[in-house]
Amino acid sequence: MELADIKTIAVIGAGQMGAGIAQVCAAHGYSVALCDAAVERAETGKAGIAKQLARLVDKGKLATDARDATLARLEASTAERAYPRADVIIEAATENRELKIALFRDADRLAKPGAILASNTSSISITLLAGQTKRAERVIGMHFMNPVPVMKLVEIVRGLQTSEETLNVIRGLGEKLEKTLIVSHDRPGFLVNRMLLPFVNEACFTLEEGTGTPEDIDQGARLGLNHPMGPFELADLVGLDTMLAIAEVLQRELGEDKYRPSVLLRNLVAAGWLGRKTKRGFYIYDDQGNKIGRSV
Ligand code: 3HC
């Protein structure tokens, strides 16, 4: 498979990451099937993309014909319908090892022989996912950052079995999507989350110890470190369930106590306060997404 052979991309998982990936692929000329377990969820994902594009049109950043063309290239679908037609399948499901293993087995069974299977996983081993398939050399990590349409980076993750050819094709695809690419070997957390999780987790320990308020910790990162968001604001954007899942992978697979997820993070997830998507995480949000309070 060469870069020019890629015409159709299937994205599995129509949550915020999957929808963002589908939007960017369709905006750059690819035919995209956005899939989820139920087609209704994929329809909801597509409706969210239409809203994002409408916002860009309102701001004068996107022409209406470009919006229409992007939407025309995008369909809500299911794996059974979309996989056999796809040149690349990008998995962007919930950060759960068993689920991703099952999805990779399905994708390998349904996809055409030359298709590349990519995962947007934040921390799960690409080597493990590749090992579930009969095309391990054509399995790779394509780790997009949230919010996908805005963030410039894609972290490519090379599994032990990933071929040079697959790496080059996916590097080319990332460039076509106008992303800047970095390459990580397959180690827990790869490059970005290996740095991010200890940072957010340390902010949680600092809060648990009563060293400062969440607002001051976030302000410290914003103005003291020049980060666009503080650690709690960012965790609420990404999703606390995802943050916890990544922290657990780091702790389990690197085996060091310093990676243990804070009790506070565990408790917020146990309470179902998962961040912006549930309108409550470290902070509480109104229907418009404005911060109106804090949980702890
Ligand atoms: N989807 C699409 N566009 C969005 C968006 C979203 N969810 N959120 C914001 N934007 C756009 C806005 O429309 C705006 O566009 P414009 O400049 O064309 O008008 C632009 O982004 C800036 O937004 P705002 O002015 O509303 O707000 P900010 O200037 O505060 O920027 C932000 C918002 C881009 C989210 C910025 O705060 C930021 O960069 N935050 C850090 C994000 C980050 O670190 N992401 C990586 C997380 S780690 C990760 O994803 C890995 C995973 O595995 C955990």
JSON list of C-alpha atoms in Angstrom, two decimals, residues 33-253:
[
{"chain": "A", "resi": 33, "resn": "ALA", "atom": "CA", "xyz": [-16.92, 6.23, 7.53]},
{"chain": "A", "resi": 34, "resn": "LEU", "atom": "CA", "xyz": [-17.41, 7.13, 11.19]},
{"chain": "A", "resi": 35, "resn": "CYS", "atom": "CA", "xyz": [-18.44, 3.93, 12.97]},
{"chain": "A", "resi": 36, "resn": "ASP", "atom": "CA", "xyz": [-19.63, 2.96, 16.40]},
{"chain": "A", "resi": 37, "resn": "ALA", "atom": "CA", "xyz": [-21.21, -0.12, 17.95]},
{"chain": "A", "resi": 38, "resn": "ALA", "atom": "CA", "xyz": [-24.64, 1.36, 17.12]},
{"chain": "A", "resi": 39, "resn": "VAL", "atom": "CA", "xyz": [-25.07, 3.48, 14.01]},
{"chain": "A", "resi": 40, "resn": "GLU", "atom": "CA", "xyz": [-27.10, 5.98, 16.09]},
{"chain": "A", "resi": 41, "resn": "ARG", "atom": "CA", "xyz": [-23.95, 6.83, 18.06]},
{"chain": "A", "resi": 42, "resn": "ALA", "atom": "CA", "xyz": [-22.08, 7.36, 14.81]},
{"chain": "A", "resi": 43, "resn": "GLU", "atom": "CA", "xyz": [-24.94, 9.65, 13.67]},
{"chain": "A", "resi": 44, "resn": "THR", "atom": "CA", "xyz": [-24.55, 11.65, 16.90]},
{"chain": "A", "resi": 45, "resn": "GLY", "atom": "CA", "xyz": [-20.82, 11.92, 16.22]},
{"chain": "A", "resi": 46, "resn": "LYS", "atom": "CA", "xyz": [-21.50, 13.16, 12.70]},
{"chain": "A", "resi": 47, "resn": "ALA", "atom": "CA", "xyz": [-24.01, 15.72, 13.99]},
{"chain": "A", "resi": 48, "resn": "GLY", "atom": "CA", "xyz": [-21.33, 17.00, 16.40]},
{"chain": "A", "resi": 49, "resn": "ILE", "atom": "CA", "xyz": [-18.91, 17.43, 13.51]},
{"chain": "A", "resi": 50, "resn": "ALA", "atom": "CA", "xyz": [-21.57, 19.36, 11.55]},
{"chain": "A", "resi": 51, "resn": "LYS", "atom": "CA", "xyz": [-21.90, 21.68, 14.57]},
{"chain": "A", "resi": 52, "resn": "GLN", "atom": "CA", "xyz": [-18.11, 22.23, 14.77]},
{"chain": "A", "resi": 53, "resn": "LEU", "atom": "CA", "xyz": [-17.99, 23.03, 11.06]},
{"chain": "A", "resi": 54, "resn": "ALA", "atom": "CA", "xyz": [-20.97, 25.41, 11.37]},
{"chain": "A", "resi": 55, "resn": "ARG", "atom": "CA", "xyz": [-19.04, 27.27, 14.09]},
{"chain": "A", "resi": 56, "resn": "LEU", "atom": "CA", "xyz": [-16.06, 27.63, 11.77]},
{"chain": "A", "resi": 57, "resn": "VAL", "atom": "CA", "xyz": [-18.38, 28.98, 9.03]},
{"chain": "A", "resi": 58, "resn": "ASP", "atom": "CA", "xyz": [-19.91, 31.49, 11.49]},
{"chain": "A", "resi": 59, "resn": "LYS", "atom": "CA", "xyz": [-16.42, 32.71, 12.41]},
{"chain": "A", "resi": 60, "resn": "GLY", "atom": "CA", "xyz": [-15.59, 33.16, 8.72]},
{"chain": "A", "resi": 61, "resn": "LYS", "atom": "CA", "xyz": [-12.86, 30.50, 8.93]},
{"chain": "A", "resi": 62, "resn": "LEU", "atom": "CA", "xyz": [-14.50, 28.01, 6.56]},
{"chain": "A", "resi": 63, "resn": "ALA", "atom": "CA", "xyz": [-16.45, 28.57, 3.33]},
{"chain": "A", "resi": 64, "resn": "THR", "atom": "CA", "xyz": [-19.89, 27.00, 3.14]},
{"chain": "A", "resi": 65, "resn": "ASP", "atom": "CA", "xyz": [-18.98, 24.96, 0.05]},
{"chain": "A", "resi": 66, "resn": "ALA", "atom": "CA", "xyz": [-15.92, 23.55, 1.86]},
{"chain": "A", "resi": 67, "resn": "ARG", "atom": "CA", "xyz": [-18.16, 22.63, 4.80]},
{"chain": "A", "resi": 68, "resn": "ASP", "atom": "CA", "xyz": [-20.66, 20.94, 2.47]},
{"chain": "A", "resi": 69, "resn": "ALA", "atom": "CA", "xyz": [-17.88, 19.04, 0.70]},
{"chain": "A", "resi": 70, "resn": "THR", "atom": "CA", "xyz": [-16.44, 17.84, 4.03]},
{"chain": "A", "resi": 71, "resn": "LEU", "atom": "CA", "xyz": [-19.85, 16.66, 5.24]},
{"chain": "A", "resi": 72, "resn": "ALA", "atom": "CA", "xyz": [-20.54, 14.95, 1.89]},
{"chain": "A", "resi": 73, "resn": "ARG", "atom": "CA", "xyz": [-17.36, 12.88, 2.38]},
{"chain": "A", "resi": 74, "resn": "LEU", "atom": "CA", "xyz": [-18.46, 11.75, 5.81]},
{"chain": "A", "resi": 75, "resn": "GLU", "atom": "CA", "xyz": [-20.93, 8.95, 6.56]},
{"chain": "A", "resi": 76, "resn": "ALA", "atom": "CA", "xyz": [-22.12, 7.40, 9.79]},
{"chain": "A", "resi": 77, "resn": "SER", "atom": "CA", "xyz": [-21.70, 3.64, 9.53]},
{"chain": "A", "resi": 78, "resn": "THR", "atom": "CA", "xyz": [-20.94, 0.37, 11.23]},
{"chain": "A", "resi": 79, "resn": "ALA", "atom": "CA", "xyz": [-17.80, -1.75, 11.20]},
{"chain": "A", "resi": 80, "resn": "GLU", "atom": "CA", "xyz": [-19.45, -4.49, 9.13]},
{"chain": "A", "resi": 81, "resn": "ARG", "atom": "CA", "xyz": [-20.35, -2.05, 6.38]},
{"chain": "A", "resi": 82, "resn": "ALA", "atom": "CA", "xyz": [-17.29, 0.18, 6.47]},
{"chain": "A", "resi": 83, "resn": "TYR", "atom": "CA", "xyz": [-14.26, -2.05, 7.16]},
{"chain": "A", "resi": 84, "resn": "PRO", "atom": "CA", "xyz": [-14.27, -4.06, 3.90]},
{"chain": "A", "resi": 85, "resn": "ARG", "atom": "CA", "xyz": [-14.05, -0.78, 1.92]},
{"chain": "A", "resi": 86, "resn": "ALA", "atom": "CA", "xyz": [-11.45, 1.00, 4.04]},
{"chain": "A", "resi": 87, "resn": "ASP", "atom": "CA", "xyz": [-7.79, 1.48, 3.13]},
{"chain": "A", "resi": 88, "resn": "VAL", "atom": "CA", "xyz": [-6.97, 2.59, 6.66]},
{"chain": "A", "resi": 89, "resn": "ILE", "atom": "CA", "xyz": [-8.95, 1.86, 9.81]},
{"chain": "A", "resi": 90, "resn": "ILE", "atom": "CA", "xyz": [-8.30, 4.15, 12.77]},
{"chain": "A", "resi": 91, "resn": "GLU", "atom": "CA", "xyz": [-9.52, 2.77, 16.09]},
{"chain": "A", "resi": 92, "resn": "ALA", "atom": "CA", "xyz": [-10.51, 5.48, 18.59]},
{"chain": "A", "resi": 93, "resn": "ALA", "atom": "CA", "xyz": [-12.64, 3.55, 21.08]},
{"chain": "A", "resi": 94, "resn": "THR", "atom": "CA", "xyz": [-12.63, 3.82, 24.87]},
{"chain": "A", "resi": 95, "resn": "GLU", "atom": "CA", "xyz": [-9.21, 3.29, 26.48]},
{"chain": "A", "resi": 96, "resn": "ASN", "atom": "CA", "xyz": [-9.86, -0.32, 27.48]},
{"chain": "A", "resi": 97, "resn": "ARG", "atom": "CA", "xyz": [-7.46, -3.13, 26.67]},
{"chain": "A", "resi": 98, "resn": "GLU", "atom": "CA", "xyz": [-10.02, -5.94, 26.25]},
{"chain": "A", "resi": 99, "resn": "LEU", "atom": "CA", "xyz": [-12.25, -3.79, 24.05]},
{"chain": "A", "resi": 100, "resn": "LYS", "atom": "CA", "xyz": [-9.36, -2.78, 21.82]},
{"chain": "A", "resi": 101, "resn": "ILE", "atom": "CA", "xyz": [-8.17, -6.40, 21.52]},
{"chain": "A", "resi": 102, "resn": "ALA", "atom": "CA", "xyz": [-11.67, -7.41, 20.38]},
{"chain": "A", "resi": 103, "resn": "LEU", "atom": "CA", "xyz": [-11.87, -4.49, 17.93]},
{"chain": "A", "resi": 104, "resn": "PHE", "atom": "CA", "xyz": [-8.51, -5.36, 16.37]},
{"chain": "A", "resi": 105, "resn": "ARG", "atom": "CA", "xyz": [-9.54, -8.99, 15.90]},
{"chain": "A", "resi": 106, "resn": "ASP", "atom": "CA", "xyz": [-12.74, -7.81, 14.19]},
{"chain": "A", "resi": 107, "resn": "ALA", "atom": "CA", "xyz": [-10.93, -5.28, 12.05]},
{"chain": "A", "resi": 108, "resn": "ASP", "atom": "CA", "xyz": [-8.41, -7.90, 10.90]},
{"chain": "A", "resi": 109, "resn": "ARG", "atom": "CA", "xyz": [-11.23, -10.28, 9.98]},
{"chain": "A", "resi": 110, "resn": "LEU", "atom": "CA", "xyz": [-13.30, -7.73, 8.05]},
{"chain": "A", "resi": 111, "resn": "ALA", "atom": "CA", "xyz": [-10.70, -5.43, 6.46]},
{"chain": "A", "resi": 112, "resn": "LYS", "atom": "CA", "xyz": [-9.26, -5.99, 3.00]},
{"chain": "A", "resi": 113, "resn": "PRO", "atom": "CA", "xyz": [-5.87, -7.71, 3.03]},
{"chain": "A", "resi": 114, "resn": "GLY", "atom": "CA", "xyz": [-3.66, -4.64, 2.37]},
{"chain": "A", "resi": 115, "resn": "ALA", "atom": "CA", "xyz": [-5.47, -2.28, 4.74]},
{"chain": "A", "resi": 116, "resn": "ILE", "atom": "CA", "xyz": [-3.54, -0.64, 7.57]},
{"chain": "A", "resi": 117, "resn": "LEU", "atom": "CA", "xyz": [-4.97, -0.83, 11.09]},
{"chain": "A", "resi": 118, "resn": "ALA", "atom": "CA", "xyz": [-4.09, 2.15, 13.29]},
{"chain": "A", "resi": 119, "resn": "SER", "atom": "CA", "xyz": [-4.96, 2.79, 16.92]},
{"chain": "A", "resi": 120, "resn": "ASN", "atom": "CA", "xyz": [-5.41, 6.14, 18.62]},
{"chain": "A", "resi": 121, "resn": "THR", "atom": "CA", "xyz": [-4.68, 4.46, 21.94]},
{"chain": "A", "resi": 122, "resn": "SER", "atom": "CA", "xyz": [-3.13, 6.72, 24.58]},
{"chain": "A", "resi": 123, "resn": "SER", "atom": "CA", "xyz": [-1.13, 3.99, 26.27]},
{"chain": "A", "resi": 124, "resn": "ILE", "atom": "CA", "xyz": [-2.03, 0.43, 25.28]},
{"chain": "A", "resi": 125, "resn": "SER", "atom": "CA", "xyz": [0.70, -1.57, 23.58]},
{"chain": "A", "resi": 126, "resn": "ILE", "atom": "CA", "xyz": [0.60, -1.46, 19.77]},
{"chain": "A", "resi": 127, "resn": "THR", "atom": "CA", "xyz": [2.68, -4.65, 19.78]},
{"chain": "A", "resi": 128, "resn": "LEU", "atom": "CA", "xyz": [-0.09, -6.36, 21.77]},
{"chain": "A", "resi": 129, "resn": "LEU", "atom": "CA", "xyz": [-2.82, -5.10, 19.41]},
{"chain": "A", "resi": 130, "resn": "ALA", "atom": "CA", "xyz": [-0.77, -6.10, 16.35]},
{"chain": "A", "resi": 131, "resn": "GLY", "atom": "CA", "xyz": [-0.38, -9.55, 17.86]},
{"chain": "A", "resi": 132, "resn": "GLN", "atom": "CA", "xyz": [-4.16, -10.03, 17.68]},
{"chain": "A", "resi": 133, "resn": "THR", "atom": "CA", "xyz": [-4.03, -9.85, 13.87]},
{"chain": "A", "resi": 134, "resn": "LYS", "atom": "CA", "xyz": [-2.58, -11.71, 10.92]},
{"chain": "A", "resi": 135, "resn": "ARG", "atom": "CA", "xyz": [-1.19, -8.44, 9.56]},
{"chain": "A", "resi": 136, "resn": "ALA", "atom": "CA", "xyz": [0.99, -7.33, 12.47]},
{"chain": "A", "resi": 137, "resn": "GLU", "atom": "CA", "xyz": [3.39, -5.48, 10.13]},
{"chain": "A", "resi": 138, "resn": "ARG", "atom": "CA", "xyz": [0.48, -3.27, 9.03]},
{"chain": "A", "resi": 139, "resn": "VAL", "atom": "CA", "xyz": [-0.58, -2.25, 12.56]},
{"chain": "A", "resi": 140, "resn": "ILE", "atom": "CA", "xyz": [0.58, 1.09, 13.99]},
{"chain": "A", "resi": 141, "resn": "GLY", "atom": "CA", "xyz": [-0.29, 3.76, 16.57]},
{"chain": "A", "resi": 142, "resn": "MET", "atom": "CA", "xyz": [-1.66, 7.12, 15.42]},
{"chain": "A", "resi": 143, "resn": "HIS", "atom": "CA", "xyz": [-2.10, 9.06, 18.63]},
{"chain": "A", "resi": 144, "resn": "PHE", "atom": "CA", "xyz": [-3.97, 12.30, 18.03]},
{"chain": "A", "resi": 145, "resn": "MET", "atom": "CA", "xyz": [-4.25, 15.02, 20.67]},
{"chain": "A", "resi": 146, "resn": "ASN", "atom": "CA", "xyz": [-7.47, 16.51, 21.99]},
{"chain": "A", "resi": 147, "resn": "PRO", "atom": "CA", "xyz": [-9.08, 18.65, 20.51]},
{"chain": "A", "resi": 148, "resn": "VAL", "atom": "CA", "xyz": [-7.99, 16.93, 17.30]},
{"chain": "A", "resi": 149, "resn": "PRO", "atom": "CA", "xyz": [-8.87, 19.69, 14.80]},
{"chain": "A", "resi": 150, "resn": "VAL", "atom": "CA", "xyz": [-6.84, 22.25, 16.80]},
{"chain": "A", "resi": 151, "resn": "MET", "atom": "CA", "xyz": [-3.81, 20.31, 18.06]},
{"chain": "A", "resi": 152, "resn": "LYS", "atom": "CA", "xyz": [-0.92, 20.09, 15.62]},
{"chain": "A", "resi": 153, "resn": "LEU", "atom": "CA", "xyz": [0.69, 16.90, 16.87]},
{"chain": "A", "resi": 154, "resn": "VAL", "atom": "CA", "xyz": [0.23, 13.26, 15.96]},
{"chain": "A", "resi": 155, "resn": "GLU", "atom": "CA", "xyz": [2.42, 10.80, 17.82]},
{"chain": "A", "resi": 156, "resn": "ILE", "atom": "CA", "xyz": [3.12, 7.77, 15.63]},
{"chain": "A", "resi": 157, "resn": "VAL", "atom": "CA", "xyz": [3.78, 4.63, 17.63]},
{"chain": "A", "resi": 158, "resn": "ARG", "atom": "CA", "xyz": [5.82, 1.88, 16.11]},
{"chain": "A", "resi": 159, "resn": "GLY", "atom": "CA", "xyz": [5.05, -1.60, 17.43]},
{"chain": "A", "resi": 160, "resn": "LEU", "atom": "CA", "xyz": [7.73, -4.24, 17.43]},
{"chain": "A", "resi": 161, "resn": "GLN", "atom": "CA", "xyz": [6.25, -5.75, 14.26]},
{"chain": "A", "resi": 162, "resn": "THR", "atom": "CA", "xyz": [5.35, -2.51, 12.40]},
{"chain": "A", "resi": 163, "resn": "SER", "atom": "CA", "xyz": [7.05, -2.42, 8.99]},
{"chain": "A", "resi": 164, "resn": "GLU", "atom": "CA", "xyz": [9.04, 0.50, 7.61]},
{"chain": "A", "resi": 165, "resn": "GLU", "atom": "CA", "xyz": [6.53, 0.68, 4.74]},
{"chain": "A", "resi": 166, "resn": "THR", "atom": "CA", "xyz": [3.58, 1.08, 7.15]},
{"chain": "A", "resi": 167, "resn": "LEU", "atom": "CA", "xyz": [5.49, 3.72, 9.10]},
{"chain": "A", "resi": 168, "resn": "ASN", "atom": "CA", "xyz": [6.19, 5.68, 5.92]},
{"chain": "A", "resi": 169, "resn": "VAL", "atom": "CA", "xyz": [2.61, 5.48, 4.63]},
{"chain": "A", "resi": 170, "resn": "ILE", "atom": "CA", "xyz": [1.19, 6.66, 7.96]},
{"chain": "A", "resi": 171, "resn": "ARG", "atom": "CA", "xyz": [3.80, 9.39, 8.21]},
{"chain": "A", "resi": 172, "resn": "GLY", "atom": "CA", "xyz": [2.62, 10.54, 4.78]},
{"chain": "A", "resi": 173, "resn": "LEU", "atom": "CA", "xyz": [-1.02, 10.40, 5.86]},
{"chain": "A", "resi": 174, "resn": "GLY", "atom": "CA", "xyz": [-0.26, 12.49, 8.95]},
{"chain": "A", "resi": 175, "resn": "GLU", "atom": "CA", "xyz": [1.47, 15.09, 6.78]},
{"chain": "A", "resi": 176, "resn": "LYS", "atom": "CA", "xyz": [-1.53, 15.14, 4.40]},
{"chain": "A", "resi": 177, "resn": "LEU", "atom": "CA", "xyz": [-3.67, 15.91, 7.46]},
{"chain": "A", "resi": 178, "resn": "GLU", "atom": "CA", "xyz": [-1.29, 18.85, 8.12]},
{"chain": "A", "resi": 179, "resn": "LYS", "atom": "CA", "xyz": [-0.12, 17.44, 11.42]},
{"chain": "A", "resi": 180, "resn": "THR", "atom": "CA", "xyz": [3.40, 17.52, 12.80]},
{"chain": "A", "resi": 181, "resn": "LEU", "atom": "CA", "xyz": [4.60, 14.02, 13.56]},
{"chain": "A", "resi": 182, "resn": "ILE", "atom": "CA", "xyz": [6.79, 12.50, 16.20]},
{"chain": "A", "resi": 183, "resn": "VAL", "atom": "CA", "xyz": [7.65, 8.81, 16.41]},
{"chain": "A", "resi": 184, "resn": "SER", "atom": "CA", "xyz": [7.70, 6.80, 19.60]},
{"chain": "A", "resi": 185, "resn": "HIS", "atom": "CA", "xyz": [8.74, 3.23, 20.19]},
{"chain": "A", "resi": 186, "resn": "ASP", "atom": "CA", "xyz": [6.12, 1.09, 21.87]},
{"chain": "A", "resi": 187, "resn": "ARG", "atom": "CA", "xyz": [6.57, 1.78, 25.59]},
{"chain": "A", "resi": 188, "resn": "PRO", "atom": "CA", "xyz": [3.82, 2.48, 28.14]},
{"chain": "A", "resi": 189, "resn": "GLY", "atom": "CA", "xyz": [2.47, 6.02, 27.67]},
{"chain": "A", "resi": 190, "resn": "PHE", "atom": "CA", "xyz": [4.67, 6.49, 24.57]},
{"chain": "A", "resi": 191, "resn": "LEU", "atom": "CA", "xyz": [6.28, 9.99, 24.62]},
{"chain": "A", "resi": 192, "resn": "VAL", "atom": "CA", "xyz": [3.44, 12.43, 25.38]},
{"chain": "A", "resi": 193, "resn": "ASN", "atom": "CA", "xyz": [1.47, 10.61, 28.07]},
{"chain": "A", "resi": 194, "resn": "ARG", "atom": "CA", "xyz": [4.65, 9.41, 29.78]},
{"chain": "A", "resi": 195, "resn": "MET", "atom": "CA", "xyz": [5.17, 13.12, 30.54]},
{"chain": "A", "resi": 196, "resn": "LEU", "atom": "CA", "xyz": [1.55, 14.21, 30.95]},
{"chain": "A", "resi": 197, "resn": "LEU", "atom": "CA", "xyz": [0.32, 11.62, 33.44]},
{"chain": "A", "resi": 198, "resn": "PRO", "atom": "CA", "xyz": [2.99, 12.17, 36.11]},
{"chain": "A", "resi": 199, "resn": "PHE", "atom": "CA", "xyz": [2.33, 15.92, 35.73]},
{"chain": "A", "resi": 200, "resn": "VAL", "atom": "CA", "xyz": [-1.43, 15.66, 36.24]},
{"chain": "A", "resi": 201, "resn": "ASN", "atom": "CA", "xyz": [-1.04, 13.00, 38.93]},
{"chain": "A", "resi": 202, "resn": "GLU", "atom": "CA", "xyz": [1.45, 15.17, 40.84]},
{"chain": "A", "resi": 203, "resn": "ALA", "atom": "CA", "xyz": [-1.04, 18.05, 40.68]},
{"chain": "A", "resi": 204, "resn": "CYS", "atom": "CA", "xyz": [-3.61, 15.67, 42.25]},
{"chain": "A", "resi": 205, "resn": "PHE", "atom": "CA", "xyz": [-1.20, 14.73, 45.06]},
{"chain": "A", "resi": 206, "resn": "THR", "atom": "CA", "xyz": [-0.48, 18.43, 45.65]},
{"chain": "A", "resi": 207, "resn": "LEU", "atom": "CA", "xyz": [-4.22, 19.12, 45.90]},
{"chain": "A", "resi": 208, "resn": "GLU", "atom": "CA", "xyz": [-4.80, 16.10, 48.18]},
{"chain": "A", "resi": 209, "resn": "GLU", "atom": "CA", "xyz": [-2.06, 17.35, 50.50]},
{"chain": "A", "resi": 210, "resn": "GLY", "atom": "CA", "xyz": [-3.83, 20.71, 50.71]},
{"chain": "A", "resi": 211, "resn": "THR", "atom": "CA", "xyz": [-0.86, 22.61, 49.35]},
{"chain": "A", "resi": 212, "resn": "GLY", "atom": "CA", "xyz": [-3.11, 24.86, 47.27]},
{"chain": "A", "resi": 213, "resn": "THR", "atom": "CA", "xyz": [-6.53, 25.22, 45.64]},
{"chain": "A", "resi": 214, "resn": "PRO", "atom": "CA", "xyz": [-7.33, 23.69, 42.23]},
{"chain": "A", "resi": 215, "resn": "GLU", "atom": "CA", "xyz": [-7.67, 27.20, 40.80]},
{"chain": "A", "resi": 216, "resn": "ASP", "atom": "CA", "xyz": [-4.21, 28.22, 42.05]},
{"chain": "A", "resi": 217, "resn": "ILE", "atom": "CA", "xyz": [-2.59, 25.00, 40.82]},
{"chain": "A", "resi": 218, "resn": "ASP", "atom": "CA", "xyz": [-4.14, 25.52, 37.37]},
{"chain": "A", "resi": 219, "resn": "GLN", "atom": "CA", "xyz": [-3.16, 29.19, 37.36]},
{"chain": "A", "resi": 220, "resn": "GLY", "atom": "CA", "xyz": [0.37, 28.17, 38.35]},
{"chain": "A", "resi": 221, "resn": "ALA", "atom": "CA", "xyz": [0.65, 25.97, 35.27]},
{"chain": "A", "resi": 222, "resn": "ARG", "atom": "CA", "xyz": [-0.98, 28.56, 33.02]},
{"chain": "A", "resi": 223, "resn": "LEU", "atom": "CA", "xyz": [1.00, 31.63, 34.04]},
{"chain": "A", "resi": 224, "resn": "GLY", "atom": "CA", "xyz": [4.04, 30.03, 35.64]},
{"chain": "A", "resi": 225, "resn": "LEU", "atom": "CA", "xyz": [4.74, 27.42, 32.98]},
{"chain": "A", "resi": 226, "resn": "ASN", "atom": "CA", "xyz": [2.91, 29.01, 30.04]},
{"chain": "A", "resi": 227, "resn": "HIS", "atom": "CA", "xyz": [0.68, 25.97, 29.51]},
{"chain": "A", "resi": 228, "resn": "PRO", "atom": "CA", "xyz": [-2.59, 26.85, 27.72]},
{"chain": "A", "resi": 229, "resn": "MET", "atom": "CA", "xyz": [-4.54, 24.98, 30.43]},
{"chain": "A", "resi": 230, "resn": "GLY", "atom": "CA", "xyz": [-3.85, 23.91, 33.98]},
{"chain": "A", "resi": 231, "resn": "PRO", "atom": "CA", "xyz": [-3.61, 20.17, 34.82]},
{"chain": "A", "resi": 232, "resn": "PHE", "atom": "CA", "xyz": [-7.16, 19.92, 36.22]},
{"chain": "A", "resi": 233, "resn": "GLU", "atom": "CA", "xyz": [-8.71, 21.84, 33.33]},
{"chain": "A", "resi": 234, "resn": "LEU", "atom": "CA", "xyz": [-6.85, 19.62, 30.90]},
{"chain": "A", "resi": 235, "resn": "ALA", "atom": "CA", "xyz": [-7.83, 16.43, 32.73]},
{"chain": "A", "resi": 236, "resn": "ASP", "atom": "CA", "xyz": [-11.48, 17.55, 32.59]},
{"chain": "A", "resi": 237, "resn": "LEU", "atom": "CA", "xyz": [-11.12, 18.11, 28.83]},
{"chain": "A", "resi": 238, "resn": "VAL", "atom": "CA", "xyz": [-9.48, 14.73, 28.16]},
{"chain": "A", "resi": 239, "resn": "GLY", "atom": "CA", "xyz": [-11.78, 12.78, 30.51]},
{"chain": "A", "resi": 240, "resn": "LEU", "atom": "CA", "xyz": [-10.85, 11.52, 33.97]},
{"chain": "A", "resi": 241, "resn": "ASP", "atom": "CA", "xyz": [-11.67, 7.91, 33.05]},
{"chain": "A", "resi": 242, "resn": "THR", "atom": "CA", "xyz": [-9.13, 8.12, 30.24]},
{"chain": "A", "resi": 243, "resn": "MET", "atom": "CA", "xyz": [-6.54, 9.74, 32.53]},
{"chain": "A", "resi": 244, "resn": "LEU", "atom": "CA", "xyz": [-7.03, 6.99, 35.11]},
{"chain": "A", "resi": 245, "resn": "ALA", "atom": "CA", "xyz": [-6.82, 4.24, 32.50]},
{"chain": "A", "resi": 246, "resn": "ILE", "atom": "CA", "xyz": [-3.48, 5.63, 31.25]},
{"chain": "A", "resi": 247, "resn": "ALA", "atom": "CA", "xyz": [-2.15, 6.05, 34.80]},
{"chain": "A", "resi": 248, "resn": "GLU", "atom": "CA", "xyz": [-3.02, 2.41, 35.55]},
{"chain": "A", "resi": 249, "resn": "VAL", "atom": "CA", "xyz": [-1.15, 1.23, 32.45]},
{"chain": "A", "resi": 250, "resn": "LEU", "atom": "CA", "xyz": [1.94, 3.23, 33.48]},
{"chain": "A", "resi": 251, "resn": "GLN", "atom": "CA", "xyz": [1.83, 1.89, 37.02]},
{"chain": "A", "resi": 252, "resn": "ARG", "atom": "CA", "xyz": [1.22, -1.71, 36.01]},
{"chain": "A", "resi": 253, "resn": "GLU", "atom": "CA", "xyz": [3.68, -1.89, 33.14]}
]
